[in-house]
Coordinates of C-alpha atoms and ligand atoms in Angstrom, one line a residue:
M1 CA 22.8 -27.8 -43.8
P2 CA 22.5 -25.0 -46.1
V3 CA 23.7 -26.5 -49.4
E4 CA 25.5 -29.8 -50.3
A5 CA 28.5 -28.7 -52.5
V6 CA 29.7 -32.1 -53.5
R7 CA 28.2 -35.5 -53.7
Y8 CA 28.1 -39.1 -55.4
A9 CA 25.2 -40.2 -57.0
E10 CA 24.4 -43.1 -59.4
G11 CA 28.0 -43.4 -60.7
A12 CA 28.9 -39.7 -61.1
I13 CA 30.1 -36.7 -59.0
E14 CA 27.2 -34.2 -58.5
L15 CA 28.5 -30.6 -58.0
I16 CA 27.1 -27.2 -57.7
D17 CA 28.8 -25.4 -60.2
Q18 CA 30.1 -22.4 -58.5
T19 CA 31.2 -20.5 -61.6
R20 CA 27.4 -20.0 -62.2
L21 CA 26.3 -18.7 -58.8
P22 CA 24.6 -16.2 -57.8
G23 CA 22.7 -16.1 -61.0
E24 CA 21.8 -19.4 -61.7
F25 CA 21.8 -22.8 -59.7
V26 CA 23.3 -25.4 -61.6
L27 CA 24.3 -29.0 -60.6
K28 CA 27.0 -30.6 -62.9
R29 CA 27.4 -34.1 -63.4
I30 CA 30.9 -35.2 -63.5
E31 CA 31.7 -38.7 -65.0
D32 CA 35.3 -38.9 -65.8
L33 CA 38.3 -37.5 -64.3
E34 CA 39.3 -35.1 -66.9
A35 CA 35.9 -33.3 -66.3
L36 CA 36.7 -33.4 -62.6
C37 CA 40.0 -32.0 -63.1
E38 CA 38.5 -29.2 -65.2
A39 CA 35.8 -28.3 -62.6
I40 CA 38.7 -28.0 -59.6
R41 CA 40.8 -25.9 -62.2
V42 CA 38.0 -23.5 -63.1
L43 CA 36.3 -23.6 -59.5
R44 CA 33.6 -25.2 -60.1
V45 CA 34.3 -26.8 -57.4
R46 CA 36.3 -25.0 -54.9
G47 CA 37.6 -24.4 -51.1
A48 CA 40.1 -26.8 -49.7
P49 CA 37.6 -29.4 -47.8
A50 CA 35.2 -29.3 -50.8
I51 CA 38.3 -30.0 -53.4
G52 CA 39.6 -32.7 -51.0
V53 CA 35.9 -34.3 -50.6
A54 CA 35.4 -34.0 -54.7
A55 CA 39.2 -35.8 -55.1
A56 CA 38.3 -38.8 -53.4
Y57 CA 35.1 -39.3 -55.7
G58 CA 37.5 -38.9 -58.5
F59 CA 39.2 -42.4 -57.5
R60 CA 35.9 -43.6 -57.2
L61 CA 35.1 -42.8 -60.6
E62 CA 38.1 -44.3 -61.8
A63 CA 38.1 -47.5 -60.1
E64 CA 34.3 -48.1 -60.7
R65 CA 35.2 -47.1 -64.3
F66 CA 38.1 -49.7 -64.5
L67 CA 35.4 -52.6 -63.3
R68 CA 33.0 -51.7 -66.0
E69 CA 35.8 -51.6 -68.5
G70 CA 36.2 -55.2 -67.8
G71 CA 39.7 -54.6 -65.6
D72 CA 40.4 -57.7 -63.8
K73 CA 44.2 -57.4 -62.6
I74 CA 44.8 -55.9 -59.0
E75 CA 48.2 -54.6 -60.4
A76 CA 46.8 -52.6 -63.4
L77 CA 43.9 -51.1 -60.8
R78 CA 46.8 -50.0 -58.3
Q79 CA 48.6 -48.5 -61.1
R80 CA 45.3 -46.7 -62.6
M81 CA 44.6 -45.1 -58.9
L82 CA 48.5 -44.0 -58.5
R83 CA 47.9 -42.0 -62.1
T84 CA 44.6 -40.7 -60.6
G85 CA 46.2 -39.3 -57.6
E86 CA 49.0 -37.6 -60.0
T87 CA 46.5 -36.2 -62.0
L88 CA 44.4 -34.8 -59.5
A89 CA 47.6 -33.4 -57.6
A90 CA 48.3 -31.4 -60.7
T91 CA 45.2 -29.5 -60.8
R92 CA 45.8 -26.8 -57.7
P93 CA 48.7 -26.8 -55.6
T94 CA 48.0 -24.8 -52.6
A95 CA 44.9 -26.8 -50.8
R96 CA 46.7 -29.2 -48.4
N97 CA 43.2 -31.2 -48.3
L98 CA 43.6 -32.2 -52.0
F99 CA 46.9 -33.9 -50.8
T100 CA 45.7 -35.5 -47.7
T101 CA 42.8 -37.3 -50.1
V102 CA 45.5 -38.2 -52.6
E103 CA 47.9 -39.9 -50.1
R104 CA 45.5 -41.4 -48.1
M105 CA 43.2 -42.8 -51.5
T106 CA 46.8 -44.2 -52.8
R107 CA 47.4 -45.8 -49.7
V108 CA 44.0 -47.5 -49.8
A109 CA 44.6 -48.8 -53.3
Q110 CA 47.7 -50.4 -52.0
A111 CA 45.8 -52.5 -49.3
P112 CA 45.8 -56.4 -49.6
A113 CA 42.9 -57.6 -51.9
N114 CA 42.2 -60.7 -53.4
H115 CA 39.9 -59.5 -56.3
T116 CA 39.6 -56.1 -58.0
R117 CA 35.9 -56.1 -57.0
D118 CA 36.8 -55.9 -53.5
L119 CA 39.5 -53.4 -53.9
V120 CA 37.1 -51.1 -55.9
A121 CA 34.4 -51.7 -53.0
R122 CA 37.2 -51.0 -50.4
I123 CA 37.8 -47.6 -52.6
A124 CA 34.3 -46.5 -52.5
R125 CA 33.9 -47.3 -49.0
E126 CA 36.8 -45.0 -48.3
T127 CA 35.5 -41.9 -50.2
D128 CA 32.0 -42.3 -48.2
A129 CA 34.1 -42.0 -45.2
I130 CA 36.2 -39.0 -46.2
H131 CA 33.1 -37.1 -46.9
A132 CA 31.1 -38.1 -43.7
E133 CA 34.6 -37.4 -41.8
D134 CA 34.7 -33.7 -43.4
R135 CA 30.9 -33.3 -42.2
A136 CA 31.7 -34.2 -38.8
L137 CA 35.1 -32.1 -38.8
C138 CA 33.0 -28.9 -39.7
E139 CA 30.3 -29.7 -36.7
A140 CA 33.2 -30.1 -34.4
I141 CA 35.0 -27.1 -35.5
A142 CA 31.8 -25.2 -35.6
R143 CA 30.9 -26.1 -31.9
H144 CA 34.1 -25.2 -30.6
G145 CA 34.3 -21.8 -33.0
A146 CA 30.8 -21.0 -31.9
E147 CA 32.2 -20.2 -28.2
L148 CA 34.4 -17.7 -29.1
L149 CA 31.5 -15.2 -30.4
P150 CA 29.7 -13.1 -27.9
Q151 CA 26.0 -13.2 -27.6
S152 CA 25.6 -10.6 -30.3
A153 CA 28.3 -10.7 -32.5
R154 CA 29.4 -9.0 -35.5
V155 CA 31.9 -11.3 -37.9
L156 CA 34.1 -10.0 -40.7
T157 CA 34.8 -12.8 -43.4
H158 CA 37.0 -13.1 -46.6
C159 CA 36.2 -15.7 -49.3
N160 CA 34.1 -18.5 -49.0
A161 CA 34.6 -21.0 -45.9
G162 CA 30.8 -22.2 -45.6
A163 CA 29.1 -25.3 -46.9
L164 CA 29.9 -24.4 -50.7
A165 CA 33.3 -24.9 -49.6
T166 CA 33.3 -28.3 -47.7
G167 CA 31.8 -31.3 -47.4
G168 CA 29.5 -29.9 -44.4
I169 CA 28.3 -27.1 -43.3
G170 CA 31.7 -24.8 -43.3
T171 CA 34.9 -23.8 -41.3
A172 CA 34.6 -20.1 -40.8
L173 CA 30.9 -20.0 -41.6
G174 CA 30.0 -23.1 -39.9
V175 CA 31.2 -21.2 -36.8
V176 CA 28.7 -18.8 -37.4
Y177 CA 25.7 -21.5 -38.3
A178 CA 26.6 -23.1 -35.0
A179 CA 26.4 -19.7 -33.2
V180 CA 23.1 -19.0 -34.7
R181 CA 22.0 -22.7 -33.7
Q182 CA 22.8 -21.6 -30.0
G183 CA 20.6 -18.6 -30.0
K184 CA 23.2 -15.9 -30.6
V185 CA 22.7 -13.2 -33.1
V186 CA 25.1 -13.1 -35.8
Q187 CA 25.8 -10.4 -38.4
V188 CA 28.3 -11.3 -40.9
F189 CA 30.5 -8.6 -43.1
A190 CA 31.5 -10.6 -46.3
D191 CA 34.5 -9.1 -48.4
E192 CA 33.6 -9.6 -51.9
T193 CA 36.9 -11.1 -52.5
R194 CA 38.3 -10.0 -55.7
P195 CA 38.8 -11.2 -58.4
L196 CA 36.8 -14.1 -58.5
L197 CA 34.4 -12.6 -56.1
Q198 CA 33.7 -15.7 -53.9
G199 CA 32.5 -13.4 -50.9
A200 CA 30.0 -11.7 -53.2
R201 CA 28.8 -14.5 -55.2
L202 CA 29.1 -17.3 -52.8
T203 CA 29.1 -16.3 -49.2
A204 CA 26.5 -13.5 -49.6
W205 CA 24.6 -16.1 -51.4
E206 CA 24.8 -18.8 -49.0
L207 CA 24.1 -16.7 -46.0
E208 CA 21.0 -15.1 -47.6
K209 CA 19.7 -18.7 -48.2
S210 CA 20.6 -19.9 -44.5
G211 CA 18.4 -16.8 -43.3
V212 CA 21.9 -15.2 -41.9
P213 CA 22.0 -11.2 -42.2
V214 CA 25.0 -10.5 -44.3
T215 CA 26.4 -7.1 -45.5
L216 CA 28.8 -7.3 -48.5
L217 CA 31.9 -4.6 -48.4
C218 CA 34.7 -4.2 -51.4
D219 CA 37.7 -5.7 -50.1
N220 CA 39.5 -1.9 -49.8
A221 CA 36.6 -1.0 -47.4
A222 CA 37.3 -4.0 -44.5
A223 CA 40.3 -1.5 -42.8
S224 CA 37.8 1.0 -42.4
L225 CA 35.4 -1.3 -41.2
L226 CA 37.7 -2.7 -38.8
A227 CA 38.9 0.9 -37.8
Q228 CA 35.3 1.5 -37.0
R229 CA 36.0 -0.9 -33.9
D230 CA 32.5 -2.4 -33.7
I231 CA 33.4 -6.0 -35.2
D232 CA 34.0 -8.6 -32.7
C233 CA 36.2 -10.9 -34.6
V234 CA 37.1 -12.0 -37.9
V235 CA 37.0 -15.5 -38.7
V236 CA 38.4 -17.1 -42.0
G237 CA 39.1 -20.5 -43.7
A238 CA 42.4 -22.0 -44.7
D239 CA 43.9 -23.7 -47.5
R240 CA 47.2 -24.7 -45.7
I241 CA 48.5 -24.1 -42.4
A242 CA 52.1 -25.0 -41.6
R243 CA 53.6 -26.5 -38.4
N244 CA 54.2 -23.0 -37.0
G245 CA 50.7 -21.9 -37.9
D246 CA 51.6 -19.5 -40.6
T247 CA 48.2 -19.8 -42.9
A248 CA 47.7 -19.7 -46.6
N249 CA 44.2 -18.7 -47.4
K250 CA 42.5 -16.6 -50.2
I251 CA 44.5 -13.4 -51.5
G252 CA 43.7 -10.5 -49.4
T253 CA 43.5 -12.4 -46.2
L254 CA 47.0 -11.3 -44.9
A255 CA 45.5 -7.5 -45.6
V256 CA 42.5 -8.1 -43.2
A257 CA 44.7 -9.8 -40.5
I258 CA 47.1 -6.6 -40.7
A259 CA 44.5 -4.3 -40.2
A260 CA 42.7 -6.8 -37.7
R261 CA 46.0 -6.4 -35.4
R262 CA 45.9 -2.4 -36.1
F263 CA 42.6 -2.1 -34.5
A264 CA 42.6 -4.9 -31.9
V265 CA 40.3 -7.2 -33.5
P266 CA 40.7 -10.9 -33.0
F267 CA 41.7 -12.7 -36.2
Y268 CA 40.8 -16.3 -36.0
V269 CA 41.4 -19.4 -38.3
A270 CA 39.1 -22.4 -38.5
A271 CA 40.1 -25.4 -40.2
P272 CA 40.1 -28.9 -40.2
S273 CA 43.3 -31.2 -39.4
T274 CA 43.0 -32.2 -43.0
T275 CA 44.2 -28.7 -43.9
F276 CA 47.6 -28.9 -41.9
D277 CA 50.8 -29.7 -43.0
L278 CA 53.3 -30.4 -40.4
A279 CA 56.0 -31.2 -42.9
L280 CA 56.2 -27.8 -43.6
S281 CA 58.0 -25.4 -40.7
T282 CA 56.8 -22.2 -41.9
G283 CA 54.6 -20.6 -44.4
A284 CA 57.2 -19.9 -46.6
E285 CA 57.3 -23.3 -47.8
I286 CA 53.6 -23.0 -48.9
P287 CA 53.4 -23.5 -52.9
I288 CA 51.1 -20.5 -53.7
E289 CA 49.1 -20.8 -56.9
Q290 CA 49.5 -18.2 -59.6
R291 CA 46.1 -17.6 -61.6
P292 CA 45.4 -16.5 -65.2
A293 CA 46.0 -12.5 -65.7
E294 CA 42.2 -12.4 -67.3
E295 CA 40.9 -13.1 -63.7
V296 CA 42.2 -9.4 -62.9
A297 CA 42.1 -7.5 -66.1
A298 CA 38.9 -9.0 -67.8
G299 CA 37.2 -10.7 -65.0
F300 CA 33.7 -12.3 -65.8
G301 CA 34.6 -11.8 -69.6
R302 CA 34.8 -7.9 -69.3
A303 CA 38.1 -5.7 -69.9
T304 CA 38.5 -3.6 -67.0
A305 CA 42.2 -3.0 -67.6
P306 CA 44.2 -2.2 -71.2
A307 CA 44.8 -5.5 -73.0
G308 CA 48.4 -7.1 -72.4
V309 CA 48.9 -5.5 -69.0
A310 CA 51.0 -7.0 -66.8
V311 CA 49.2 -8.6 -63.9
F312 CA 50.3 -10.1 -60.4
N313 CA 47.5 -12.6 -59.4
P314 CA 48.3 -14.9 -56.6
A315 CA 45.3 -17.1 -55.4
F316 CA 46.3 -16.9 -52.1
D317 CA 48.8 -15.3 -49.6
V318 CA 50.1 -16.4 -46.2
T319 CA 49.1 -14.6 -42.7
P320 CA 51.8 -14.8 -40.2
S321 CA 51.0 -16.7 -37.3
D322 CA 51.9 -13.8 -35.1
L323 CA 48.7 -12.0 -36.5
I324 CA 46.4 -15.2 -35.7
A325 CA 44.7 -15.1 -32.2
A326 CA 43.6 -18.6 -32.3
I327 CA 43.1 -21.4 -34.7
I328 CA 40.0 -23.5 -34.6
H329 CA 40.3 -27.3 -35.4
E330 CA 38.1 -30.3 -34.8
G331 CA 40.0 -30.9 -31.3
G332 CA 39.3 -27.3 -30.0
V333 CA 40.5 -23.7 -29.9
V334 CA 44.5 -23.8 -30.4
R335 CA 46.6 -20.7 -29.3
P336 CA 50.2 -19.7 -29.5
P337 CA 52.7 -20.8 -29.1
Y338 CA 51.7 -22.7 -32.2
E339 CA 55.1 -24.7 -32.7
R340 CA 54.1 -26.4 -29.7
T341 CA 50.3 -26.1 -29.7
I342 CA 49.9 -27.3 -33.2
P343 CA 51.5 -30.6 -33.0
D344 CA 50.6 -31.3 -29.5
S345 CA 46.6 -31.0 -30.4
L346 CA 46.9 -32.8 -33.6
A347 CA 48.9 -35.7 -32.0
Q348 CA 45.8 -36.1 -29.7
L349 CA 43.6 -36.4 -32.7
N350 CA 45.9 -39.1 -33.8
V351 CA 46.7 -37.0 -36.8
E352 CA 49.9 -38.5 -38.5
D353 CA 52.9 -36.4 -38.3
P354 CA 54.8 -36.6 -41.6
L355 CA 58.3 -35.9 -39.9
A356 CA 57.9 -38.5 -36.9
R357 CA 56.8 -41.1 -39.9
A358 CA 59.8 -40.0 -42.0
R359 CA 62.0 -40.2 -39.2
S360 CA 60.7 -43.8 -38.0
S361 CA 60.1 -45.3 -41.6
P362 CA 62.7 -48.0 -42.7
A363 CA 64.0 -46.0 -45.3
A364 CA 65.0 -43.2 -43.1
E365 CA 66.7 -45.6 -41.0
E366 CA 69.2 -47.0 -43.7
Ligands
MRU1 O1 40.4 -20.5 -54.5 P1 39.2 -21.0 -53.8 O2 38.1 -20.4 -53.9 O3 39.2 -22.6 -53.5 O4 39.8 -20.5 -52.2 C1 39.2 -20.8 -51.1 C2 39.7 -20.3 -49.9 O5 40.8 -19.5 -49.8 C3 39.1 -20.7 -48.6 O6 38.8 -19.8 -47.5 C4 39.7 -22.0 -48.2 O7 39.7 -22.8 -49.0 C5 38.8 -22.6 -47.1 S1 37.5 -23.3 -47.2 C6 36.8 -23.8 -46.1

């Protein structure tokens, strides 16, 4: 595996501080919920699946701390876990994986237990399971996605959907790593990804470290590159995918998808089931995070625009599903019509459909 973005060690979360890359490789030790929330907000840890894994460990930090502080009432621990979930959920709104984790850990915290110690142990096991599952999901996505790449492939990607963004080898870049493992020759073209440069700082760094040839381009060169017609496909990750396949991903993804369609280059999305939100019928319902103006007007501490200029800085955009040739999840490669193929393929994986759950819950029957 190229790098490990997040891990839990000796009662703390250890993160690669992604704000410091590529200049410095710094491991940041996170010992409390407040520090974790700060790390998520400022993108020390980022990428939808990695945020989901880090959030799981946030529950574990808080639960173990509860024990250390002498907490012995199960109900108090459950309340603490509810508050932990609310605090984590308020950090960033778009990536579905964060909420998938919060919902799952909150359910575990409500499970029957005789003693706080047992419940804390159960919470700790669940966090390990979430991380191990994310690794396995990445591997499965990578395997399925690699089949879509020709023997000699030129792949364009946007943002960073690699090991740095997940608990495993990555989603979009996982596809690349798996293809390379299969003996394919892959050349990656990485959009630099304004304003926070995840493509330049992270994707280029991670691919170079893994020995995969990478060429960096400005976001505004992507259409020209696609117009040359020697890119085989675009592969990107996702932050949230609605029931109809509309996909939220890093700002700029939509422009790449439009250009790819114009020049007949297949546009693929690679994401685990934990990124799908079946409760949303279209992408119009996906909450889009707005980020501070300074990221655009004074990125990395240097003013590049007049002070106080009005700025439009959404962190994500939504690519309509009709621009997406296929979505790769751990169950395989899903193609249109997504309204049917997404729910069907996720049902085969036993992923809960919130609509079905809502319809069959006692509250809905009343
Ligand atoms: O703001 P970021 O860096 O968290 O945005 C990340 C992305 O948009 C990724 O493409 C997405 O989360 C998929 S990561 C496997």
